PDB file of C-alpha atoms and ligand atoms in Angstrom:
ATOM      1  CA  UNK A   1      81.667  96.378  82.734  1.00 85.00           C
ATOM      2  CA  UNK A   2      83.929  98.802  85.265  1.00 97.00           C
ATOM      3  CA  UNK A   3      87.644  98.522  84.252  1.00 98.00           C
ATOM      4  CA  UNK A   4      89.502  97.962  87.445  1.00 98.00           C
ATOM      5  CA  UNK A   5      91.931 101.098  88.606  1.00 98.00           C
ATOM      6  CA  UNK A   6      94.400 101.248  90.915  1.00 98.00           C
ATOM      7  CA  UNK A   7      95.873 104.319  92.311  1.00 99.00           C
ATOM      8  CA  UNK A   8      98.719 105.496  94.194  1.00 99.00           C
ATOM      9  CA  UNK A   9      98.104 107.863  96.286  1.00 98.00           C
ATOM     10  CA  UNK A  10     102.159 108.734  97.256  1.00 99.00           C
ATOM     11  CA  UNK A  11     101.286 111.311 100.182  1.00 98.00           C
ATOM     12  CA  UNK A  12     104.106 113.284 100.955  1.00 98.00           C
ATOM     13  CA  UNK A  13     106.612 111.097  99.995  1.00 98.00           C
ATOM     14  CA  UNK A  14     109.358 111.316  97.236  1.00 98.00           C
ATOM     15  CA  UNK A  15     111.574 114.075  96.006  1.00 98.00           C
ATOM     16  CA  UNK A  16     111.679 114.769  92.353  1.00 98.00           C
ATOM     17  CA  UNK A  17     114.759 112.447  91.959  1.00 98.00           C
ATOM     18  CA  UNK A  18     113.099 109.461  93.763  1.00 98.00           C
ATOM     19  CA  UNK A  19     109.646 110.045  92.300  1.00 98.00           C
ATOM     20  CA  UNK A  20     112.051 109.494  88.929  1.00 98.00           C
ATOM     21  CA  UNK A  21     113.398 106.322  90.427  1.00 98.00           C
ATOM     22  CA  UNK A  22     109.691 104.962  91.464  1.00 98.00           C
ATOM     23  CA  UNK A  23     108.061 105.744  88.418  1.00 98.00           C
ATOM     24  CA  UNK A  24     110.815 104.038  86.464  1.00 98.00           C
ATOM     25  CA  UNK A  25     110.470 100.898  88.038  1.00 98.00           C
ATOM     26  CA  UNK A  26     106.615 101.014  88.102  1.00 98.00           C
ATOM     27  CA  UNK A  27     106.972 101.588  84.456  1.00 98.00           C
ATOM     28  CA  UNK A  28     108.626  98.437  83.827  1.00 98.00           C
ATOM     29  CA  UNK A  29     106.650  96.322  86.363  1.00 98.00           C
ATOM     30  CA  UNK A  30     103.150  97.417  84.532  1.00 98.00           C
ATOM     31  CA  UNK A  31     104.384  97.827  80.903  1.00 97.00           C
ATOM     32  CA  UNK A  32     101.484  96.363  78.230  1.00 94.00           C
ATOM     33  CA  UNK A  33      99.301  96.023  81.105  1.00 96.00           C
ATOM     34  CA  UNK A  34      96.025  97.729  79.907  1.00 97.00           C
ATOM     35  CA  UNK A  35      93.312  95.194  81.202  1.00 97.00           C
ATOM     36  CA  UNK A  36      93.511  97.636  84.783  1.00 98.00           C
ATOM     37  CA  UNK A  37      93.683 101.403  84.726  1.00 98.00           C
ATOM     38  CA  UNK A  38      96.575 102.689  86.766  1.00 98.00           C
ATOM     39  CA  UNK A  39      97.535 106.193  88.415  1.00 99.00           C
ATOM     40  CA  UNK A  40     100.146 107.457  90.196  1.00 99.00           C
ATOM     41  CA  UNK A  41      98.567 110.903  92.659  1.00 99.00           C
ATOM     42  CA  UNK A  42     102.225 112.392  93.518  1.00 99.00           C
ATOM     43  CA  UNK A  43     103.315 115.456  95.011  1.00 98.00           C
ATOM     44  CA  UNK A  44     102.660 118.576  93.628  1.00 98.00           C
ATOM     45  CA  UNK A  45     106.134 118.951  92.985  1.00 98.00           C
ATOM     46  CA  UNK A  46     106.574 116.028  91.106  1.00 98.00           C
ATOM     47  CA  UNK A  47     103.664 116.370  88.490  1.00 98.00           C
ATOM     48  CA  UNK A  48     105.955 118.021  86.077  1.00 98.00           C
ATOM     49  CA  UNK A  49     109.029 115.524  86.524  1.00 98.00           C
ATOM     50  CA  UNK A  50     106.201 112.316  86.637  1.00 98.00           C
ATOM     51  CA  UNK A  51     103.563 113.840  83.950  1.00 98.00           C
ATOM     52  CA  UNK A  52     107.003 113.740  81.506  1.00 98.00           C
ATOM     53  CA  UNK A  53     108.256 110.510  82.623  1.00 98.00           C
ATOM     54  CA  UNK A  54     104.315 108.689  81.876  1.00 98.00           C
ATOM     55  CA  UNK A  55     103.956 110.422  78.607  1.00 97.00           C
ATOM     56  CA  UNK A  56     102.754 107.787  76.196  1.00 97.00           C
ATOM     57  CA  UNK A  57     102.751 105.167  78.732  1.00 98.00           C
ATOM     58  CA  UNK A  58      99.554 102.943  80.709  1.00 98.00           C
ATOM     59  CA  UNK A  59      99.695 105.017  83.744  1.00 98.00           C
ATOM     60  CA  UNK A  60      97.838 108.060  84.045  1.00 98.00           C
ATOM     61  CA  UNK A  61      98.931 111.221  86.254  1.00 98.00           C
ATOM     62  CA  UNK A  62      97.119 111.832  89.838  1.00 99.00           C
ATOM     63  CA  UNK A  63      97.645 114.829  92.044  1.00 99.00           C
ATOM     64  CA  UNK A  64      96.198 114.825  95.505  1.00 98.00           C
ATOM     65  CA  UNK A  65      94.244 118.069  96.181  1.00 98.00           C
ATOM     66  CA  UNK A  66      92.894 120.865  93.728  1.00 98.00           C
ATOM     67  CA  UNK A  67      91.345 124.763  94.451  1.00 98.00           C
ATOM     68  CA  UNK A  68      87.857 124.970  93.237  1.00 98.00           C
ATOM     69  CA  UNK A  69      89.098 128.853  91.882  1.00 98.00           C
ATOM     70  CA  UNK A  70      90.186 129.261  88.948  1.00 97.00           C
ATOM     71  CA  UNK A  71      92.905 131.812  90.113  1.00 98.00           C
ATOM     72  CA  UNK A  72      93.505 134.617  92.596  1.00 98.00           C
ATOM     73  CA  UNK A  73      94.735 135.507  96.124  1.00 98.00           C
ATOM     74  CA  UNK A  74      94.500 131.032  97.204  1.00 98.00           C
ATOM     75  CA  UNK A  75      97.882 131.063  98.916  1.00 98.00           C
ATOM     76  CA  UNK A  76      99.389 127.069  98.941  1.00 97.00           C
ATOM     77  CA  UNK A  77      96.741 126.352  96.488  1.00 98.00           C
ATOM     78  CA  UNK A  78      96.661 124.850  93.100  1.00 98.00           C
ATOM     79  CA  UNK A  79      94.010 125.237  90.478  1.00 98.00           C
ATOM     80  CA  UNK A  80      92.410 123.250  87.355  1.00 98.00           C
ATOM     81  CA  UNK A  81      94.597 125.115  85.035  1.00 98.00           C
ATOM     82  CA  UNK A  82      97.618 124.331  86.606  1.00 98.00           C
ATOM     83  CA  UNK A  83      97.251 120.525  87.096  1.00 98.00           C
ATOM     84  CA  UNK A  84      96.130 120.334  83.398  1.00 98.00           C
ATOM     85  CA  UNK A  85      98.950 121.951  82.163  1.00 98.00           C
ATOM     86  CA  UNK A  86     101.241 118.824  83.370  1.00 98.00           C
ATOM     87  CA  UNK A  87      99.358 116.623  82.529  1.00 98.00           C
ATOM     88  CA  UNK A  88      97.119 115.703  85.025  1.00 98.00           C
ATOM     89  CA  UNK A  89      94.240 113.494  84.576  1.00 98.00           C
ATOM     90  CA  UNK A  90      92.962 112.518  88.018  1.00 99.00           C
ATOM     91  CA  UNK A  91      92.375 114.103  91.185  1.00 99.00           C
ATOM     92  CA  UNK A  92      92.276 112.487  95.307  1.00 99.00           C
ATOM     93  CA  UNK A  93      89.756 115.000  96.457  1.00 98.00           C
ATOM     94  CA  UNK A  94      88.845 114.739 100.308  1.00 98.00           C
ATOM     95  CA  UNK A  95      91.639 112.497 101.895  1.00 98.00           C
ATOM     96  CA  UNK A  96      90.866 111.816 105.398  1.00 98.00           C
ATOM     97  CA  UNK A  97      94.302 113.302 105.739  1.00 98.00           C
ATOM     98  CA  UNK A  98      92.917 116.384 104.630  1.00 98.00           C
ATOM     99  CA  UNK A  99      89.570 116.338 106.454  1.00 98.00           C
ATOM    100  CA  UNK A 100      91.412 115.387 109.448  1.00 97.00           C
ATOM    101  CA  UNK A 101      94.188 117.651 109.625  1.00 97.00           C
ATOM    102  CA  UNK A 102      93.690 120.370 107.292  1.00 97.00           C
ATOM    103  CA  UNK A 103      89.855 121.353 107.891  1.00 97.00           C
ATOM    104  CA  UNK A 104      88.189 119.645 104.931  1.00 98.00           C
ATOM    105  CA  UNK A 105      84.782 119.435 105.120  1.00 98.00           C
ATOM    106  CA  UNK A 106      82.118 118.146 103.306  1.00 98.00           C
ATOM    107  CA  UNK A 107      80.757 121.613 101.690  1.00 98.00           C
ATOM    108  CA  UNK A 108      84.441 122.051 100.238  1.00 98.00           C
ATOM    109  CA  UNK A 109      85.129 118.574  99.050  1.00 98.00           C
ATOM    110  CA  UNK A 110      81.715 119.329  97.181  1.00 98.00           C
ATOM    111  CA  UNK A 111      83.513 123.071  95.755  1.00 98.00           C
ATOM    112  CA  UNK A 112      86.665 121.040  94.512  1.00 98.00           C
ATOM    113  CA  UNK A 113      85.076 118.059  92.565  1.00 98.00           C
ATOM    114  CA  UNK A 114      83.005 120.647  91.099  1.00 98.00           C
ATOM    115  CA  UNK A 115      86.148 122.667  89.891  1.00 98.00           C
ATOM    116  CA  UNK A 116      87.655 119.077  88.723  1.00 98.00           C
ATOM    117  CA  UNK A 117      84.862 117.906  86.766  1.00 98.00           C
ATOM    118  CA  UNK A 118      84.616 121.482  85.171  1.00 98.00           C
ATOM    119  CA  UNK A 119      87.813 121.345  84.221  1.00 98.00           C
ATOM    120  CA  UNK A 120      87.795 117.513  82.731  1.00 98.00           C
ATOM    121  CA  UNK A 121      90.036 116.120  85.441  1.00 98.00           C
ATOM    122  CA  UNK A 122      88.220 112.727  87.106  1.00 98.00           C
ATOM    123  CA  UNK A 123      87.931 113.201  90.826  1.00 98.00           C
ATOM    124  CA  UNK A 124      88.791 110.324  93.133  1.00 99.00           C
ATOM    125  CA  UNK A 125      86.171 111.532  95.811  1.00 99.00           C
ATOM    126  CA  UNK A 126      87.120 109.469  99.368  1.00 98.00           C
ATOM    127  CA  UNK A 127      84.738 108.703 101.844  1.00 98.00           C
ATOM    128  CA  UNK A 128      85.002 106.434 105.157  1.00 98.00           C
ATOM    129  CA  UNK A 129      84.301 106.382 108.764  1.00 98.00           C
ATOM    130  CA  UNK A 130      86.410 106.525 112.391  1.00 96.00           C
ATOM    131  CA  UNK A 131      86.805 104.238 114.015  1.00 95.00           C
ATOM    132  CA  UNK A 132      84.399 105.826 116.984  1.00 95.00           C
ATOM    133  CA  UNK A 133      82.087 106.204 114.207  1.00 97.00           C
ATOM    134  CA  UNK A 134      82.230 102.644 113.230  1.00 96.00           C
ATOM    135  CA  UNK A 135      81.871 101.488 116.911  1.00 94.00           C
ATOM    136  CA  UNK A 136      78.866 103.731 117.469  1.00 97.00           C
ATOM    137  CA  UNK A 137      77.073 101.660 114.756  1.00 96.00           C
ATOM    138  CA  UNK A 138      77.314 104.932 112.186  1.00 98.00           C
ATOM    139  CA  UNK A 139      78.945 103.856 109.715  1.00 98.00           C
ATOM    140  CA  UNK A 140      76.008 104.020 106.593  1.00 98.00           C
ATOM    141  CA  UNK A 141      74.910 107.037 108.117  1.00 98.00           C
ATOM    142  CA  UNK A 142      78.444 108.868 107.749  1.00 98.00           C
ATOM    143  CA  UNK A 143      79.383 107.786 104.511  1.00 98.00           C
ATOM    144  CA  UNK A 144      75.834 108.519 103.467  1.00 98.00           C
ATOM    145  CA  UNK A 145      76.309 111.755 104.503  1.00 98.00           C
ATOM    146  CA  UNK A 146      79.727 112.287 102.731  1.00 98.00           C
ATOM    147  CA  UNK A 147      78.627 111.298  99.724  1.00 98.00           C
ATOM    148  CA  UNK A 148      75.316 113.156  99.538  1.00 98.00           C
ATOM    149  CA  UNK A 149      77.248 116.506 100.176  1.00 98.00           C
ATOM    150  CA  UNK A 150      80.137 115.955  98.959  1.00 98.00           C
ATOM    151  CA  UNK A 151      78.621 114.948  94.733  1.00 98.00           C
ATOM    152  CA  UNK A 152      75.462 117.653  95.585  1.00 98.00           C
ATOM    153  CA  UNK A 153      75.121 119.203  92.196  1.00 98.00           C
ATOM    154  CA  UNK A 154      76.610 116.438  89.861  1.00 98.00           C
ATOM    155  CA  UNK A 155      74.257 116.058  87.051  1.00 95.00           C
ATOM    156  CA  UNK A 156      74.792 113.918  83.425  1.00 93.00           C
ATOM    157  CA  UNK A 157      78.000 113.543  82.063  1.00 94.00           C
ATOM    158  CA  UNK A 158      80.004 114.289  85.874  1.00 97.00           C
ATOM    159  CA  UNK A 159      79.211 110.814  86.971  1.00 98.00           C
ATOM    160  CA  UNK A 160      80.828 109.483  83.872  1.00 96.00           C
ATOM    161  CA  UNK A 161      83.914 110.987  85.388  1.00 98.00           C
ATOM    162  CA  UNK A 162      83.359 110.097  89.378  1.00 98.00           C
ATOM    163  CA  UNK A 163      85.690 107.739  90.913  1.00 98.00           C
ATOM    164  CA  UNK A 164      84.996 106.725  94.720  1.00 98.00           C
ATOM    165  CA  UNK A 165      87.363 105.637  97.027  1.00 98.00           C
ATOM    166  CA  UNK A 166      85.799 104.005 100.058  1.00 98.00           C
ATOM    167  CA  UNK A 167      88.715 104.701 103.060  1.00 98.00           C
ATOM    168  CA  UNK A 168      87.547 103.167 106.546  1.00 97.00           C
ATOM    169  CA  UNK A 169      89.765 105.830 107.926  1.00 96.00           C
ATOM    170  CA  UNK A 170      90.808 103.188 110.877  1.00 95.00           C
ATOM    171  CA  UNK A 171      92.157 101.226 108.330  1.00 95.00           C
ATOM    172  CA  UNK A 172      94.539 103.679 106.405  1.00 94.00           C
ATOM    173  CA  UNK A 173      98.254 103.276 107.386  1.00 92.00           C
ATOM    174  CA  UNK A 174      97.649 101.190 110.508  1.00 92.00           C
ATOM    175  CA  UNK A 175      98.026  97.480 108.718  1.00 90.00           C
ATOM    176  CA  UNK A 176      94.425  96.812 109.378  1.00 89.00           C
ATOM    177  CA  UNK A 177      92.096  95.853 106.660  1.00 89.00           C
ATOM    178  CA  UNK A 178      88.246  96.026 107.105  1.00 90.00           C
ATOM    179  CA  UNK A 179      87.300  92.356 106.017  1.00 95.00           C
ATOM    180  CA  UNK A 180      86.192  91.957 102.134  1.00 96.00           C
ATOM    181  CA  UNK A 181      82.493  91.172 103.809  1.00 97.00           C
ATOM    182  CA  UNK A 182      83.279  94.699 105.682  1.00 96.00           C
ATOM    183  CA  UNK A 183      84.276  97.010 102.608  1.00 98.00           C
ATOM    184  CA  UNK A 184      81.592  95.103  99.896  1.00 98.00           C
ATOM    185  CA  UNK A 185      79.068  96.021 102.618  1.00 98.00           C
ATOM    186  CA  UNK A 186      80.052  99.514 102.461  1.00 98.00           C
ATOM    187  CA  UNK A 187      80.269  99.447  98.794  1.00 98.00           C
ATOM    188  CA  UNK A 188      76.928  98.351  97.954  1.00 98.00           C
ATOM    189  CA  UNK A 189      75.509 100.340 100.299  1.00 98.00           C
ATOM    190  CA  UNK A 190      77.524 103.387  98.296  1.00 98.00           C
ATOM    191  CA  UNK A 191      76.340 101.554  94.619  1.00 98.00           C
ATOM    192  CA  UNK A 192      72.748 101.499  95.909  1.00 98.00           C
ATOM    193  CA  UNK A 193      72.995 105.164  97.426  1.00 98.00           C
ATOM    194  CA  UNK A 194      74.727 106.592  94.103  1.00 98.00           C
ATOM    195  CA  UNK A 195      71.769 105.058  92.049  1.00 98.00           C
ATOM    196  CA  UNK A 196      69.462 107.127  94.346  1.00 98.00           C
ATOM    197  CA  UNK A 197      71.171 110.675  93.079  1.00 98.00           C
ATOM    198  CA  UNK A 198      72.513 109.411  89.793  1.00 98.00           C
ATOM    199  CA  UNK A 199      70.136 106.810  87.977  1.00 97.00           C
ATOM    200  CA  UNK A 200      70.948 103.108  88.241  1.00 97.00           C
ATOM    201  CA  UNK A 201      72.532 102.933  84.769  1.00 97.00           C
ATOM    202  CA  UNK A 202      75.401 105.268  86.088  1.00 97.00           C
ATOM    203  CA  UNK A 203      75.379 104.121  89.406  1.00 98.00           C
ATOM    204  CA  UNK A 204      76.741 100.621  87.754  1.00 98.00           C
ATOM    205  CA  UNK A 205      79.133 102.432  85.668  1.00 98.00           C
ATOM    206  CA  UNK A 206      80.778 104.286  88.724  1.00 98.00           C
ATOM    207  CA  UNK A 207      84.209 102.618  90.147  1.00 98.00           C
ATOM    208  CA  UNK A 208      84.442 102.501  93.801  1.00 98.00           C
ATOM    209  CA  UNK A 209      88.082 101.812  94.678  1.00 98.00           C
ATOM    210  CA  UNK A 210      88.968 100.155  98.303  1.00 98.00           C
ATOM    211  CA  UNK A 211      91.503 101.974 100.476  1.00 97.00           C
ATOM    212  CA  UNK A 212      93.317 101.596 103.583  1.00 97.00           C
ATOM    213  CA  UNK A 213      96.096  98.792 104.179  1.00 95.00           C
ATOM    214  CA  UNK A 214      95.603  97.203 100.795  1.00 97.00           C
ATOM    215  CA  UNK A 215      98.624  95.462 100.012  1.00 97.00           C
ATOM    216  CA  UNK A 216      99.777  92.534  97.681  1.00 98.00           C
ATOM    217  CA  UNK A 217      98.293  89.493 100.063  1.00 97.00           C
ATOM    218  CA  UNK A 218      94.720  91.095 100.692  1.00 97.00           C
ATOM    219  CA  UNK A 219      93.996  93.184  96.986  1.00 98.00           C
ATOM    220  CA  UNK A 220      93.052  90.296  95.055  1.00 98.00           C
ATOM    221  CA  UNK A 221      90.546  88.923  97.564  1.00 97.00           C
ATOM    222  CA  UNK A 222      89.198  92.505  97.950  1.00 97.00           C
ATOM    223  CA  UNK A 223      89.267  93.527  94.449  1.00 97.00           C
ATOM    224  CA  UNK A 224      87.029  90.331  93.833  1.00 97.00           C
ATOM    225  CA  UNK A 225      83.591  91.700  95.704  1.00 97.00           C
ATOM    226  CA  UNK A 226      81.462  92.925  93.073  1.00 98.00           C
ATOM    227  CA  UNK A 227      81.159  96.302  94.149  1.00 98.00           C
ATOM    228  CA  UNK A 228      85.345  97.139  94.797  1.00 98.00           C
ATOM    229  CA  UNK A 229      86.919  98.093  91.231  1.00 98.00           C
ATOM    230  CA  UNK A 230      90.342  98.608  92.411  1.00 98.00           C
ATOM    231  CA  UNK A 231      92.189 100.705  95.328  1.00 98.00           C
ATOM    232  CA  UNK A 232      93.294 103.419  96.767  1.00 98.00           C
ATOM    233  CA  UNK A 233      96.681 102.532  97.611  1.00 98.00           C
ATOM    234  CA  UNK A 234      98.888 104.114 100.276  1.00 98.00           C
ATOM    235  CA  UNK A 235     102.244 103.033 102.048  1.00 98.00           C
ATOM    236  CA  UNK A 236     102.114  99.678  99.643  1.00 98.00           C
ATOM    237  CA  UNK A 237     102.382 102.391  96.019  1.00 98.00           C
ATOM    238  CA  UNK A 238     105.984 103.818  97.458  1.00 98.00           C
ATOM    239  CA  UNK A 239     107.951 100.183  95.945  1.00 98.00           C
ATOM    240  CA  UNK A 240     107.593  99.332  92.149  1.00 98.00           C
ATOM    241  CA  UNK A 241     106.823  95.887  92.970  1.00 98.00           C
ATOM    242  CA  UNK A 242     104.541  96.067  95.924  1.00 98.00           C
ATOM    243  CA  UNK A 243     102.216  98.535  93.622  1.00 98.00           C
ATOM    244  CA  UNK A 244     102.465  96.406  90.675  1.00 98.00           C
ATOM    245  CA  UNK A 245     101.973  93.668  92.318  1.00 98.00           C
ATOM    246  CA  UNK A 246      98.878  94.932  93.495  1.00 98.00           C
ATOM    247  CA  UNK A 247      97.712  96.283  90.095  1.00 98.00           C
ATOM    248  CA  UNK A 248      98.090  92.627  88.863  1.00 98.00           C
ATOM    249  CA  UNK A 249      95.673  91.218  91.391  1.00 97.00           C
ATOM    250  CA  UNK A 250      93.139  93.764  90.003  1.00 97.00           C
ATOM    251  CA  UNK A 251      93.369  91.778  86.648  1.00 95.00           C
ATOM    252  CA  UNK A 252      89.640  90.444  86.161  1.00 84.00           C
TER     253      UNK A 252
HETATM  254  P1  PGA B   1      97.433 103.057 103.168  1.00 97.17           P
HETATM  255  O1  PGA B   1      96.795 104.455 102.701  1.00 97.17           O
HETATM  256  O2  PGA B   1      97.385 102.146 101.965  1.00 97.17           O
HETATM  257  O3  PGA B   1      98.843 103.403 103.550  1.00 97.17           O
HETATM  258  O4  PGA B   1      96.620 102.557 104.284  1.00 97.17           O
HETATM  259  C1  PGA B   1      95.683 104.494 101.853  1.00 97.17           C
HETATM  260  C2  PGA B   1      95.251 105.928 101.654  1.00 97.17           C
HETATM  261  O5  PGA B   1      95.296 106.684 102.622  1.00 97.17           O
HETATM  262  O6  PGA B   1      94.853 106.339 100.534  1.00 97.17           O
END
C-alpha cells in the first residue's frame, strides 16, 4: 500500500544557520522512523547546508520551485541540474503561493513537472480551490482542471514518481482546516480522476498529501481517510517537534 509522507514545505523561512538548527532537531525527533517518508522543501539557499546535514539520514531533501530549462538566459531560476547536484530528491511544483503571486499557471506547472520527472526528481504537484471558488460550488471543476493540465503528457513510469498535494488554498496559513469529510471528498474525487488519465493500478499507487493548517491535533484524524497519505505542511514544519509530531500521526 502508499507509504505515508510528510513534507515541509519551509517557505521563505530560515537562514542557513537556523535551517542548521531546525534540521538538527528534526533529525533527532524522527531518527529510525522509516514506517512514513519525510521531506524537508527549504530555501534554495539552504539545499546545500540541509542536503549535507540529511546525508544518510530518513529525511529526504525538497526544494520548492524548479525551471523546466535545462540552462540559459532564466534569470532567478533554478534548473534540474542544479537541484540534483545537492541532493535534491523532491520538488513543490505549483504552490498557490506561486500561482497567486508569481503568475503560475496551469500550462507552466505542466512545463516544470515535466523538467522534474525528466530529470528523476518526484514532483509534489499542488492543487486546491479559493475560497470564492469553493463558495460558487466549483470546487471539482477547478481542481479537475488543475490536474488535467497541469500532469498533460505524463505517461508510464512518471506516475510512479507523482506526488499530489491537495491545498484548499482558504485553508493554507489561516488556522482553518477543511473538515476530514471535506479534503477525503476532494481526494477521491482526485484518486478517481487520476485513474481516468493514468490507469487504476497507478491511480492507487499515487500519494495525495493534505495541506493547509495541518498541525499536530488535526493530522492524525486527516491522515486516516483513505485517500490522504500524508501532508503538505506549512507554518506547523518551522519547530522540530510540531513537524515530528505530525510525521508520527502519519504512522499507519
Ligand atoms: P500551512 O501551509 O500549513 O501553513 O497552512 C501549507 C502550505 O502552504 O503548503
Amino acid at each position: 500500500m502508499r507509504k505515508p509522507i510528510v513534507a515541509g514545505n519551509w517557505k521563505m523561512n530560515k537562514t542557513r544557520a537556523e535551517a542548521t538548527a531546525l534540521l538538527a532537531g528534526i533529525k533527532a525527533e524522527v531518527a529510525g522512523l522509516s514506517a512514513v517518508e519525510i521531506v524537508a522543501c527549504v530555501p534554495f539557499t539552504d539545499l546545500d547546508v540541509a542536503g549535507q546535514a540529511l546525508k544518510g539520514t530518513n529525511i529526504a531533501l525538497g526544494a520548492q520551485n524548479i525551471h523546466w530549462a535545462e540552462k540559459g538566459a532564466f534569470t532567478g531560476e533554478i534548473s534540474a541540474a542544479m537541484l540534483k547536484e545537492l541532493g535534491v530528491t523532491y520538488v513543490i511544483i505549483g504552490h498557490s503561493e506561486r500561482r497567486q503571486y508569481f503568475g503560475e499557471t496551469d500550462e507552466s506547472v505542466n512545463k516544470r513537472t515535466k523538467a522534474a520527472l525528466a530529470a528523476g526528481l518526484q514532483p509534489i504537484v499542488c492543487v486546491g480551490e479559493t475560497l470564492a471558488e469553493r463558495e460558487a460550488g466549483q470546487t471539482t471543476q477547478v481542481v479537475e482542471r488543475q490536474v488535467r493540465a497541469g500532469l498533460a503528457g505524463l505517461t508510464g513510469a512518471d506516475w510512479d514518481k507523482l506526488v499530489i498535494a491537495y491545498e484548499p488554498v482558504w485553508a493554507i496559513g489561516t488556522g482553518k482546516t477543511a473538515t476530514t469529510a471535506q479534503a477525503q471528498e476532494v481526494h477521491a474525487c482526485i484518486r478517481r480522476l487520476l485513474g481516468e488519465l493514468a490507469g487504476a493500478e497507478a491511480a492507487a499507487q499515487i500519494r495525495i498529501q493534505y495541506g493547509g493548517s495541518m498541525k499536530p491535533d488535526n493530522a492524525k484524524e486527516l491522515i486516516s481517510q483513505p485517500d490522504i497519505d500524508g501532508g503538505l505542511i506549512g507554518g506547523a514544519s518551522l519547530e522540530a517537534k510540531s513537524f515530528a509530531d505530525i510525521v508520527r500521526g502519519a504512522l499507519r
